[in-house]
Short mmCIF file of C-alpha atoms in Angstrom, two decimals:
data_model
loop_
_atom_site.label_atom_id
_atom_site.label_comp_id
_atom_site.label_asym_id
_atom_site.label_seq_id
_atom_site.Cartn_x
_atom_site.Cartn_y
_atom_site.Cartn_z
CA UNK A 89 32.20 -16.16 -38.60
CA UNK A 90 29.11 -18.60 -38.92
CA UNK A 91 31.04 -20.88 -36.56
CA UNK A 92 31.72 -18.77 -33.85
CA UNK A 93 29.84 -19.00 -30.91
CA UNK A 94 28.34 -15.96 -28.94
CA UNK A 95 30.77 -16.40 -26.12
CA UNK A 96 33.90 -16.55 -27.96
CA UNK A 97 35.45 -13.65 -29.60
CA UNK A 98 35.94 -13.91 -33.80
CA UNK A 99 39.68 -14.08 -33.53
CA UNK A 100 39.90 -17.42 -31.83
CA UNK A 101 37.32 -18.73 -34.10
CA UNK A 102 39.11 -17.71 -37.07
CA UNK A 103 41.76 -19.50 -35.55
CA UNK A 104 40.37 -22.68 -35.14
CA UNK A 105 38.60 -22.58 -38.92
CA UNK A 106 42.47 -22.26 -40.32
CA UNK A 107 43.81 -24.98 -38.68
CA UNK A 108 40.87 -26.76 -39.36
CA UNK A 109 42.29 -27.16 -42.98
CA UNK A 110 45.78 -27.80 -41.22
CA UNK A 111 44.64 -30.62 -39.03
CA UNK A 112 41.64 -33.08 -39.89
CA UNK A 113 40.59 -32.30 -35.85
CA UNK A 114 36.83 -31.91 -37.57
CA UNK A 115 34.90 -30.66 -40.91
CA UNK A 116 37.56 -29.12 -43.06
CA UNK A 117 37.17 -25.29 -42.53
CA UNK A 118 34.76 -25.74 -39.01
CA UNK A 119 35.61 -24.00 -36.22
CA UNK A 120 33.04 -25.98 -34.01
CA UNK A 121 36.03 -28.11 -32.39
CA UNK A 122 38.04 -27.85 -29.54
CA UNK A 123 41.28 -28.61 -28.22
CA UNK A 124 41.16 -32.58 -26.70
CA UNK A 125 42.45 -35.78 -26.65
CA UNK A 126 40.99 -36.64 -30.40
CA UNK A 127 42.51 -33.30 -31.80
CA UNK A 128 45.78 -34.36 -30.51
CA UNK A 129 46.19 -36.90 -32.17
CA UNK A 130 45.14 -35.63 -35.45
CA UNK A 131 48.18 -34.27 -35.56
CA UNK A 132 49.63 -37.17 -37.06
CA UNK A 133 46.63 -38.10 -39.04
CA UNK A 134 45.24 -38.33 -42.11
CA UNK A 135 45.32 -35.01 -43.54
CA UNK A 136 47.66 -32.83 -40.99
CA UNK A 137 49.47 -30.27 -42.68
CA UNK A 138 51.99 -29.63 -39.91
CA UNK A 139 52.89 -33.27 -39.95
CA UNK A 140 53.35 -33.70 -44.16
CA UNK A 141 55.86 -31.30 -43.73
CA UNK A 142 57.52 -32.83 -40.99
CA UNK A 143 57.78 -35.80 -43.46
CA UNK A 144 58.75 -33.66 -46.31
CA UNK A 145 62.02 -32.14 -44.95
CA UNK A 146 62.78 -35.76 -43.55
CA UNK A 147 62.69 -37.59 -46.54
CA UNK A 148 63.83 -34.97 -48.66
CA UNK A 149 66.84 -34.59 -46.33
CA UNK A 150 67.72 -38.50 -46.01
CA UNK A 151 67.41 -38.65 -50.07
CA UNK A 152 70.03 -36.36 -50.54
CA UNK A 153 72.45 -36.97 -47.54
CA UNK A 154 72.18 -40.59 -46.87
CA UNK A 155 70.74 -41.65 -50.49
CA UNK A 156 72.93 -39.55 -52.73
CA UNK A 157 69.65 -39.46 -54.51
CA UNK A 158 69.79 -35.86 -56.60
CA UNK A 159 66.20 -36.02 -57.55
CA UNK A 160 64.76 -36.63 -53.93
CA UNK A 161 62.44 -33.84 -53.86
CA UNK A 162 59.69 -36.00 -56.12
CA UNK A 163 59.27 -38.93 -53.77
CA UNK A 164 59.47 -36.70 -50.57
CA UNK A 165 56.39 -34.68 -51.59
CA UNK A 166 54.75 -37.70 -52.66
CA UNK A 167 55.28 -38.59 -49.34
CA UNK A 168 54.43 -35.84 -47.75
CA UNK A 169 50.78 -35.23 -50.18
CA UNK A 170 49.92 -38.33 -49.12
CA UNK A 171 49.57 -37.60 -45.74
CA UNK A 172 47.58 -34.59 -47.01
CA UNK A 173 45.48 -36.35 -49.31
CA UNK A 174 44.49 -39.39 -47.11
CA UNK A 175 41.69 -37.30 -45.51
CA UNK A 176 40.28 -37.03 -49.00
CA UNK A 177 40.89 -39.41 -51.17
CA UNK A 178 42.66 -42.81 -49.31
CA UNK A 179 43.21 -44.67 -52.54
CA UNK A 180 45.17 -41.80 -54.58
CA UNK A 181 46.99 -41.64 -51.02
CA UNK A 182 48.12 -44.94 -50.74
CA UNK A 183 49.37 -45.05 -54.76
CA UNK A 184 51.55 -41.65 -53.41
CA UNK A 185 52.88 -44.20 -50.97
CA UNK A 186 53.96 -46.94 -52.79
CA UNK A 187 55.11 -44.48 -55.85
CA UNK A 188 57.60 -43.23 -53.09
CA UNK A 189 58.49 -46.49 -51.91
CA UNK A 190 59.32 -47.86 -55.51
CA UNK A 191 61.38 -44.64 -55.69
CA UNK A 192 63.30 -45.38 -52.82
CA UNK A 193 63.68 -49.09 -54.01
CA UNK A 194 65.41 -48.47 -57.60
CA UNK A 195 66.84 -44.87 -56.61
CA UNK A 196 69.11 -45.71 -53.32
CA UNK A 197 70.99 -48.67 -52.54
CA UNK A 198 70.68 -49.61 -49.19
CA UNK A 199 74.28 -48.50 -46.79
CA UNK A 200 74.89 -50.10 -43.99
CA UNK A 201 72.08 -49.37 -41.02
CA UNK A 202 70.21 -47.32 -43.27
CA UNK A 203 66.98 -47.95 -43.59
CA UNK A 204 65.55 -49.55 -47.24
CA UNK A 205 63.43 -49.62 -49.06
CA UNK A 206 60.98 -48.25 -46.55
CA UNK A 207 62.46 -45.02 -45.01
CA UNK A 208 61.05 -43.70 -42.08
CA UNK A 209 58.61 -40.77 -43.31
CA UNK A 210 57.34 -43.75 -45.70
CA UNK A 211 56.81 -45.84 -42.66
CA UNK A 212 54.40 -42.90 -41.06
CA UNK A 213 53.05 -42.67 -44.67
CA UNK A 214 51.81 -46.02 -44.99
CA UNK A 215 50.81 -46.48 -41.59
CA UNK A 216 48.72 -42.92 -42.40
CA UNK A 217 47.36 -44.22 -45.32
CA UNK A 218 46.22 -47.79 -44.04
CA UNK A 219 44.14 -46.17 -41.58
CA UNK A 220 42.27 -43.58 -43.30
CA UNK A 221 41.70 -46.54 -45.85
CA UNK A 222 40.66 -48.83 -42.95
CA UNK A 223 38.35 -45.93 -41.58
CA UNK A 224 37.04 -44.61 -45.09
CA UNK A 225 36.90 -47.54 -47.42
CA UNK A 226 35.50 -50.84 -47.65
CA UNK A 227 37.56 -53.33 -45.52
CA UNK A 228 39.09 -55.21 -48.64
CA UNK A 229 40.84 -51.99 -49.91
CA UNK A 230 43.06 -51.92 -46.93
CA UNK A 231 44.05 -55.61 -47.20
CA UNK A 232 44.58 -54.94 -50.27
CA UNK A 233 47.22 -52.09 -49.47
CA UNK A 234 48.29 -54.00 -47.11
CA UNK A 235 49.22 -56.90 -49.40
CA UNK A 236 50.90 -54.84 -51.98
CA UNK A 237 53.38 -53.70 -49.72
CA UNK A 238 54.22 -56.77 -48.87
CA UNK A 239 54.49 -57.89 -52.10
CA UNK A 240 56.52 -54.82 -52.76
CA UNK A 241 58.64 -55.86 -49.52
CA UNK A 242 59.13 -59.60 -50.59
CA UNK A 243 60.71 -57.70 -54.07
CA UNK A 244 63.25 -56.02 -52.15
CA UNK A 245 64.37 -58.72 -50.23
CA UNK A 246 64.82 -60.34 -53.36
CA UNK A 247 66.89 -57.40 -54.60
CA UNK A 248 68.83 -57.24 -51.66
CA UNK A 249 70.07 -60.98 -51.51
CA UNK A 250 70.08 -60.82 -55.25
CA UNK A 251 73.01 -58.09 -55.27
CA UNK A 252 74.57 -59.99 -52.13
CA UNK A 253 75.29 -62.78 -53.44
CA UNK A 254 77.35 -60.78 -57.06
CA UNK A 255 79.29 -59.07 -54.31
CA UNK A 256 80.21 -62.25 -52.30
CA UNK A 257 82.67 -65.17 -53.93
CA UNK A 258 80.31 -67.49 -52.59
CA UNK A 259 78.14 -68.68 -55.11
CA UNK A 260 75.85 -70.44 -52.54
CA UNK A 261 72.68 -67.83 -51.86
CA UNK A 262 73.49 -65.95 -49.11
CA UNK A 263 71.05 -65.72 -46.08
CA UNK A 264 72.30 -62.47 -44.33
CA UNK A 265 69.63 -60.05 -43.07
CA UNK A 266 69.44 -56.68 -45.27
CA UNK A 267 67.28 -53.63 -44.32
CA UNK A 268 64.67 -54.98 -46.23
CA UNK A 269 64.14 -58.06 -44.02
CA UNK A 270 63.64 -55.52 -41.25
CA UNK A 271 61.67 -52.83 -42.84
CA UNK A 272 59.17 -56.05 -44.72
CA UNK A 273 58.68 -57.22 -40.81
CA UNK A 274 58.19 -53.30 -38.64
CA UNK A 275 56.08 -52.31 -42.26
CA UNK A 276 54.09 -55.47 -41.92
CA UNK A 277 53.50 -55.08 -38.26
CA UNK A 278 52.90 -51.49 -37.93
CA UNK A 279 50.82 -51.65 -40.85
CA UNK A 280 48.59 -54.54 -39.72
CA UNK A 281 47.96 -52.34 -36.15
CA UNK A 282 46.93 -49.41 -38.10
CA UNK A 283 44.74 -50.91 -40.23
CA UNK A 284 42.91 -52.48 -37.12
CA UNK A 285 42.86 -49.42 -35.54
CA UNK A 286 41.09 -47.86 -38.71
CA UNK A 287 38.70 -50.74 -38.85
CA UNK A 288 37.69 -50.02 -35.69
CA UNK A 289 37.08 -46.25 -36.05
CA UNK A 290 35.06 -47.26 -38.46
CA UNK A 291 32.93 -49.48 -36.69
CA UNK A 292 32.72 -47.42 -34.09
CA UNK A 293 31.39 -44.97 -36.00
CA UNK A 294 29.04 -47.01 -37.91
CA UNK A 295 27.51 -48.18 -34.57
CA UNK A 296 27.42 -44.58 -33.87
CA UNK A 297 25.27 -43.79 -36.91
CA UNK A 298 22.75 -46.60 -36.62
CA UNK A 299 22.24 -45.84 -32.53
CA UNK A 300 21.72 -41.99 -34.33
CA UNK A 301 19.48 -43.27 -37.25
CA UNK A 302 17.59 -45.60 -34.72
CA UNK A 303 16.76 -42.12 -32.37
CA UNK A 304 15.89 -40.18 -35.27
CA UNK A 305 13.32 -43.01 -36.24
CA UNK A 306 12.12 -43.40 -32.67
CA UNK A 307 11.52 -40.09 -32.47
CA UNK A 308 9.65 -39.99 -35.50
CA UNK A 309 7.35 -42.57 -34.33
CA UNK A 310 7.20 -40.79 -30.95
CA UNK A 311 5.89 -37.36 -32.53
CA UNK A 312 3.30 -39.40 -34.71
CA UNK A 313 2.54 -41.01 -31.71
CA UNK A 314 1.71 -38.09 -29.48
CA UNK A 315 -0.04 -36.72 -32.95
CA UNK A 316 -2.66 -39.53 -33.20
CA UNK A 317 -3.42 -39.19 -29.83
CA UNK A 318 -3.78 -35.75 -29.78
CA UNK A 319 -6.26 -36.11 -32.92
CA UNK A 320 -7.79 -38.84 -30.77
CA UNK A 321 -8.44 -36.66 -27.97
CA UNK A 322 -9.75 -33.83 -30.38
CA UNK A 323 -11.65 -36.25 -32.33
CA UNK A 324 -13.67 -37.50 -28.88
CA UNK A 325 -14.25 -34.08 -28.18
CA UNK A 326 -15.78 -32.87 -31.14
CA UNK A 327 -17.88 -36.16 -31.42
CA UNK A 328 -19.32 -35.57 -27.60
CA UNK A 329 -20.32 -32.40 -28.13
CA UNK A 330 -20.30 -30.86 -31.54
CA UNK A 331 -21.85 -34.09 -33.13
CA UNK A 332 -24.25 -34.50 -30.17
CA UNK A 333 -25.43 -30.81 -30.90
CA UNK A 334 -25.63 -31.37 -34.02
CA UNK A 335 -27.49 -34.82 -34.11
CA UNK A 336 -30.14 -33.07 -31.36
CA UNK A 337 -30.47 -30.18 -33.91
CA UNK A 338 -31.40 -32.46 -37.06
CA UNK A 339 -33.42 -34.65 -34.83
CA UNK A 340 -35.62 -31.70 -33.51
CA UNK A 341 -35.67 -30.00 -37.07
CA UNK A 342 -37.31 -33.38 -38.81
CA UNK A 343 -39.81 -33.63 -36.49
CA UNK A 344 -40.68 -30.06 -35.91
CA UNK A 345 -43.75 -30.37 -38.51
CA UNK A 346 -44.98 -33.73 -36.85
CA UNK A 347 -44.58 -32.43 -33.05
CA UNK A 348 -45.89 -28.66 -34.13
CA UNK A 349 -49.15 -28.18 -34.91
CA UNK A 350 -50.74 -25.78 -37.48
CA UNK A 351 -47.55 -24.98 -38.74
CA UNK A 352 -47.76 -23.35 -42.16
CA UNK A 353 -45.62 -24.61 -45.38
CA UNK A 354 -43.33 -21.83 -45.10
CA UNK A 355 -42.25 -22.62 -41.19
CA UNK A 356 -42.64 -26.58 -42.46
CA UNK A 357 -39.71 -25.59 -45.78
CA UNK A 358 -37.58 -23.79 -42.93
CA UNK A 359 -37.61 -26.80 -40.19
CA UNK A 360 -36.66 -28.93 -43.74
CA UNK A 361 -33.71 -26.55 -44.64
CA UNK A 362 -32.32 -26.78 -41.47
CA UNK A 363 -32.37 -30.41 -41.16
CA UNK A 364 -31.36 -30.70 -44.41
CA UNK A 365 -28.01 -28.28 -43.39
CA UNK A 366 -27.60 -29.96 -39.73
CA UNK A 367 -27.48 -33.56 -41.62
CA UNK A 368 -24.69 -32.10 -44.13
CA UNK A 369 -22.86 -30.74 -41.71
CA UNK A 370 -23.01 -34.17 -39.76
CA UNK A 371 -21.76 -35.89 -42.25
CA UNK A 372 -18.86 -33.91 -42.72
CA UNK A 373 -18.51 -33.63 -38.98
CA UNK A 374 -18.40 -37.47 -39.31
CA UNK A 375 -15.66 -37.87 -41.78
CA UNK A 376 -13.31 -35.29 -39.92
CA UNK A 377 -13.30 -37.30 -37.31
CA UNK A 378 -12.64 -40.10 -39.44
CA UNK A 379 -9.58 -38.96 -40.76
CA UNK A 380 -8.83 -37.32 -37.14
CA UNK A 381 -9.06 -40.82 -35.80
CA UNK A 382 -7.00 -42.76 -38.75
CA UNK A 383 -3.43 -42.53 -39.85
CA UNK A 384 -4.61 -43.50 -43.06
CA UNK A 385 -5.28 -40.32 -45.41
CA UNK A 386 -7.68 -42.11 -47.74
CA UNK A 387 -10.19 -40.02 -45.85
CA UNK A 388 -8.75 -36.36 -46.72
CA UNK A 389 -8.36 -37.31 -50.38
CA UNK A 390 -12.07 -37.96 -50.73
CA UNK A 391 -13.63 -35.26 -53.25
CA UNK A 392 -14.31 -31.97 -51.22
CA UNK A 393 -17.02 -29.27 -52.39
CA UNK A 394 -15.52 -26.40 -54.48
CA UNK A 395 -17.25 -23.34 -56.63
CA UNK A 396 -20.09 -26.21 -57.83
CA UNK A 397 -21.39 -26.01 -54.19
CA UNK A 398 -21.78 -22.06 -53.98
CA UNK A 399 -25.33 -22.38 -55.66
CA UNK A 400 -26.41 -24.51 -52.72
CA UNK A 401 -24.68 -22.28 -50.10
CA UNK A 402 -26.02 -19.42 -51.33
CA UNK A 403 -29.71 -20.68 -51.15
CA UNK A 404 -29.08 -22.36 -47.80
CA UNK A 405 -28.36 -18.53 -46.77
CA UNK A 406 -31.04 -16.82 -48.53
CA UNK A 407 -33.88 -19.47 -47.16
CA UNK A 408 -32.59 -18.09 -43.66
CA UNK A 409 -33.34 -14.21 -44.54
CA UNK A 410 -30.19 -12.84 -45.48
CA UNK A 411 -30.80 -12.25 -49.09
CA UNK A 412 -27.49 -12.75 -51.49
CA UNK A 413 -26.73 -12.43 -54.69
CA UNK A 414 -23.77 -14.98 -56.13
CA UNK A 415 -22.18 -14.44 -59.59
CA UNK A 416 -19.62 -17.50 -60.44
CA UNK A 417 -18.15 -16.57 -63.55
CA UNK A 418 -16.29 -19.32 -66.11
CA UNK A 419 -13.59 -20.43 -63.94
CA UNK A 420 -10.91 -22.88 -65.17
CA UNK A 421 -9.83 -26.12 -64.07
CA UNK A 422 -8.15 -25.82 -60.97
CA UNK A 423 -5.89 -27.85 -57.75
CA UNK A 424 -8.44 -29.18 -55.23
CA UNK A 425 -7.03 -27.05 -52.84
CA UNK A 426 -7.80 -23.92 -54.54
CA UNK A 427 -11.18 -25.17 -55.71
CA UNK A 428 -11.84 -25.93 -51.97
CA UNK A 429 -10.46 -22.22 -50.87
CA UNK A 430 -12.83 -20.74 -52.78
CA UNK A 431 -15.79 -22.54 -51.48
CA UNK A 432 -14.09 -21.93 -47.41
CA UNK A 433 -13.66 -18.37 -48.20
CA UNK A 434 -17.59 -17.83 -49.30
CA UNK A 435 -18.80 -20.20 -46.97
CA UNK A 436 -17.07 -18.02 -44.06
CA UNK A 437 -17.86 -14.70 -45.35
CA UNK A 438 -21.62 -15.90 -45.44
CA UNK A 439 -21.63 -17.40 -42.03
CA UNK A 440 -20.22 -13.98 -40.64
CA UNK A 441 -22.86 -12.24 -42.48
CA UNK A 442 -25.73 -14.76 -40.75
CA UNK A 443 -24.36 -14.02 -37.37
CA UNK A 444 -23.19 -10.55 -36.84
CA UNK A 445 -25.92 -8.86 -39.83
CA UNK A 446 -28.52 -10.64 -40.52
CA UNK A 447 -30.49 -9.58 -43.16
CA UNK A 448 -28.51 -7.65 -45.13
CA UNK A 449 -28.00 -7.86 -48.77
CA UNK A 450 -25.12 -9.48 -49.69
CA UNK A 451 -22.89 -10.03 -53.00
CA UNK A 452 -20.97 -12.60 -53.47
CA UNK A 453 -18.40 -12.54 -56.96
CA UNK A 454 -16.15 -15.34 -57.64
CA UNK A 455 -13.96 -14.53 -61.07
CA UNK A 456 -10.73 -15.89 -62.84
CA UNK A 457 -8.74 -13.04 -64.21
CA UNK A 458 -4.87 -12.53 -65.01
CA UNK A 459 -4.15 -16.19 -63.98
CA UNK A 460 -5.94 -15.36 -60.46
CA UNK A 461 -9.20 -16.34 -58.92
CA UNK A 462 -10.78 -13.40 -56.94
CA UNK A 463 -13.16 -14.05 -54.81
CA UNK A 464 -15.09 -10.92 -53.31
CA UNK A 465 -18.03 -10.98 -50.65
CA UNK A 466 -19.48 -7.59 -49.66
CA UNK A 467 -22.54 -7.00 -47.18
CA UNK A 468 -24.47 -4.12 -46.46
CA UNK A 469 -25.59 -2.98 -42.69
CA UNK A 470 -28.40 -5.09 -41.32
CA UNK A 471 -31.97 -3.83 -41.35
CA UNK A 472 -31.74 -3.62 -37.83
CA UNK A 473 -30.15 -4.90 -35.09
CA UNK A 474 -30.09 -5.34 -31.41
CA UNK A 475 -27.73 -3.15 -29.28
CA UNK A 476 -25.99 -5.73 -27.95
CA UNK A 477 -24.33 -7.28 -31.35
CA UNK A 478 -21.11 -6.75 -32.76
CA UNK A 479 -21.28 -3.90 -35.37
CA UNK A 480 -22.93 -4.93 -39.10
CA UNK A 481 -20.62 -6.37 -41.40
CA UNK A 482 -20.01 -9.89 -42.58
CA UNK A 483 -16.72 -9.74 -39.98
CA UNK A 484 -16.43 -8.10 -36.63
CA UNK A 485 -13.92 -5.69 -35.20
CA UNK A 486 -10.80 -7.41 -34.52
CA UNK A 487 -10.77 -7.79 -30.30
CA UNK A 488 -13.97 -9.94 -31.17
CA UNK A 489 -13.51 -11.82 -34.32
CA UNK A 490 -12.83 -15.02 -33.16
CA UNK A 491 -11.10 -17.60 -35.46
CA UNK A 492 -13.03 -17.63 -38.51
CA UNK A 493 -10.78 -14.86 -40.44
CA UNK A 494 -7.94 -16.00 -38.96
CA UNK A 495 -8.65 -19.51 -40.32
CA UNK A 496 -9.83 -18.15 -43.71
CA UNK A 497 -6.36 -16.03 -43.93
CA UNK A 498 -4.55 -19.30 -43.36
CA UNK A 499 -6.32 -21.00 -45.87
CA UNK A 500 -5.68 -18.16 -48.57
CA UNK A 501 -2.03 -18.07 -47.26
CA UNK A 502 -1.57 -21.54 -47.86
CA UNK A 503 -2.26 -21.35 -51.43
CA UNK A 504 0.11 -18.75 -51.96
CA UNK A 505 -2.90 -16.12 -52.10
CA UNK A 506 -3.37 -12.73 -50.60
CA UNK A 507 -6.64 -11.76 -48.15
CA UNK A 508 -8.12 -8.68 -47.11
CA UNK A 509 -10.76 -7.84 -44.92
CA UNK A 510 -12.51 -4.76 -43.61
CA UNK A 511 -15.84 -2.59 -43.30
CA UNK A 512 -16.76 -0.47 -46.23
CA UNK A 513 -17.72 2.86 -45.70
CA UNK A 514 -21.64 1.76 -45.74
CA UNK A 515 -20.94 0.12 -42.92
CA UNK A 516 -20.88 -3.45 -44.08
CA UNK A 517 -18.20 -5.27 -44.29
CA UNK A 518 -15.82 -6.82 -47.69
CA UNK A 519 -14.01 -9.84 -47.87
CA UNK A 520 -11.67 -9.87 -50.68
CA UNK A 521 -9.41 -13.17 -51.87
CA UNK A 522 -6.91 -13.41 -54.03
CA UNK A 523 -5.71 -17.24 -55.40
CA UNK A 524 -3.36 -17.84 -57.71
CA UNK A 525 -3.93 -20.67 -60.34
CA UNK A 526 -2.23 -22.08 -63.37
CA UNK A 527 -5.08 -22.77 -66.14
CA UNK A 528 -4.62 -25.87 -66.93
CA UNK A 529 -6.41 -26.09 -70.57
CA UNK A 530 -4.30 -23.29 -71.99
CA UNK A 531 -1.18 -25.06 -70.88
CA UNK A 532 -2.54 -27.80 -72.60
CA UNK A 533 -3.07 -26.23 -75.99
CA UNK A 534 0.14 -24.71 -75.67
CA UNK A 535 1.94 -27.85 -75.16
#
């Protein structure tokens, strides 16, 4: 059973799901409760099984011996399926109730002590009913009920002293006490207590709720909380020592020519390149930490580079000796995300094949085919190489990697996208992406 704990063998949890559609002791059909105080006295609640038929064989029993009423069995099962249905549905509950009290009113004349017109299964009934309507329902639907019993009280009384008085000689009204004086006053009082009761479960829980509500939200604000300030503290981080870095680099770079002498234009182009890459990646240095800092996301909206950019990258990468060779094919219109995958993916692959081969030709293929963008970047071995680097390949073997593939696979992964990485048989290495995208012009024409 889904509701039985690893402690407790499935018998006993059967047990308690089966009378959890007897007795309303928790979720109907949960075996997550356990015997206590509040259990206890759903046995007598809305919605106990065990005690509807209690009331059942009572009323059906007084209706026939005490009533003389041959057609009993009706209002006794209302009586009883109201019981029943007050843990669903209060209202259709309480008309059960006063169906069965009419019943009782124009079917039996009161006798003696008897009691009339409210019996004493429809005394439990009602005082069922009232609560689950004071604990379910909007308060005015148990004043309501309330009130139309008494009004349905007042009637009997009426009744009562009405057939009094064509029995008696007397013509004068006479004032005598009938059952229905006494069941009006114990139905109005017993009534009243339940319904307070009710309304105060209900309360009760609704404070409940809003103290739960109220955590939830505190919580909430607690996680975001320790978020920002965790962003803070990466945010400081990176800007005292990646941005210093970096700001040292482009500082150095512009000046190089100025500082150096008889540098040639070639060496003076280079120190330009790299400034010119050390101030882009400042800038977007800059507005991460923007957006790390921020709980506005204004920042991460802002238009990010995509397959546009490649052209760029790829000349960025060839002005620092590792020749490649980038074919973007017609691609269509895709999500940001995807468009900004694409660009990651290369711009990783490229990076790998700076630091662990540099110099070695490299092809880079972006294409749209079958509804997919594939995105392929293979390297060949470096020229040559010092002993102490990682094998050639635009990736290195998997103990010494890093984070970079790891971080590309997530990015793939995240776009519902497949990656796969590994050295060719050359001895360079292939990084091959798979995206997903929906083409976005055919679905217009199509639509």
């Amino acid at each position: 059973m889904k509701f039985r704990s690893k402690s407790e063998p499935a018998p006993f949890s059967a047990i308690r799901v089966v009378v959890g559609y007897l007795i309303a002791a928790g979720p109907v059909g949960s075996g997550t409760w356990r015997w206590r105080f509040s259990t206890t006295l759903a046995l007598v609640g809305p919605g106990s099984v065990p005690f509807a038929l209690v009331l059942l064989f009572t009323q059906y029993g007084m209706f026939r011996e005490d009533y003389q009423i041959a057609w009993g069995a009706l209002p006794a099962f209302a009586t009883a399926a109201a019981v029943v249905l007050a843990r669903f549905r209060p209202v259709e509950a309480w008309m059960l109730v006063m169906a069965s009290l009419l019943a009782t009113m124009f079917g039996a004349d009161f006798v003696g002590w008897l009691p009339w017109p409210l019996t004493s299964p429809n005394l439990f009934a009602l005082m069922v009913v009232l609560f689950a309507l004071a604990r379910d329902r909007r308060p005015w639907f148990g004043v309501g009920a309330w009130a139309s019993y008494f009004l349905v009280g007042a009637g009997a009384i009426w009744m009562s002293n009405a057939r009094l008085v064509t029995i008696v000689s007397d013509p004068v009204w006479n004032p005598t006490p009938t059952p229905a004086t006494d069941s009006l006053l114990l139905g109005s009082l017993f009534g009243a207590v339940t319904f307070l009761v009710g309304l105060t479960v209900r309360i009760s829980r609704q404070g409940r709720a809003r103290v739960a509500e109220e955590e939830q939200v505190a919580e909430a604000e607690r996680h975001q909380r320790r978020l920002l300030e965790e962003r803070t503290r990466i945010a400081r981080e990176l800007h005292d020592i990646v941005a210093h870095h970096m700001s040292v680099i482009t500082v150095q770079a512009s000046t190089a020519e100025y500082r150096i002498a008889d540098l040639g234009e070639e060496a003076k182009a280079e120190f330009r390149s790299i400034s010119g890459q050390a101030r882009e990646s400042l800038a977007e240095m800059r507005r991460l930490l923007g957006v790390l800092r921020s709980e506005d996301e204004a920042g991460a909206r802002e238009p990010q580079p995509g397959p546009e950019a490649l052209q760029g990258l790829a000349e960025a990468v060839n002005r620092s000796g590792t020749p490649v060779s980038l074919r973007v094919g017609e691609l269509p219109e895709m999500p940001e995300t995807v468009a900004l995958t694409v660009f990651r993916v290369v711009q990783e692959a490229l990076s790998n094949v700076v630091r662990h081969a540099p110099g070695a030709a490299t092809d880079a293929a972006v294409a749209f085919v079958d509804g997919r963008v594939a995105v392929t970047v293979v390297n060949g071995p470096a020229p040559a190489r010092p002993a102490s680097r990682e094998p050639a390949g635009g990736g290195v073997e998997p103990d010494s990697q890093g984070l970079g593939l790891v971080g590309m696979r997530e990015r793939v992964s995240l776009d519902g996208g497949t990656l796969e990485t590994g050295p060719t048989a050359e001895g360079g290495f292939r990084v091959h992406a798979v995206l997903p995208v929906e083409d976005r012009s055919s679905v217009e024409e199509s639509q």
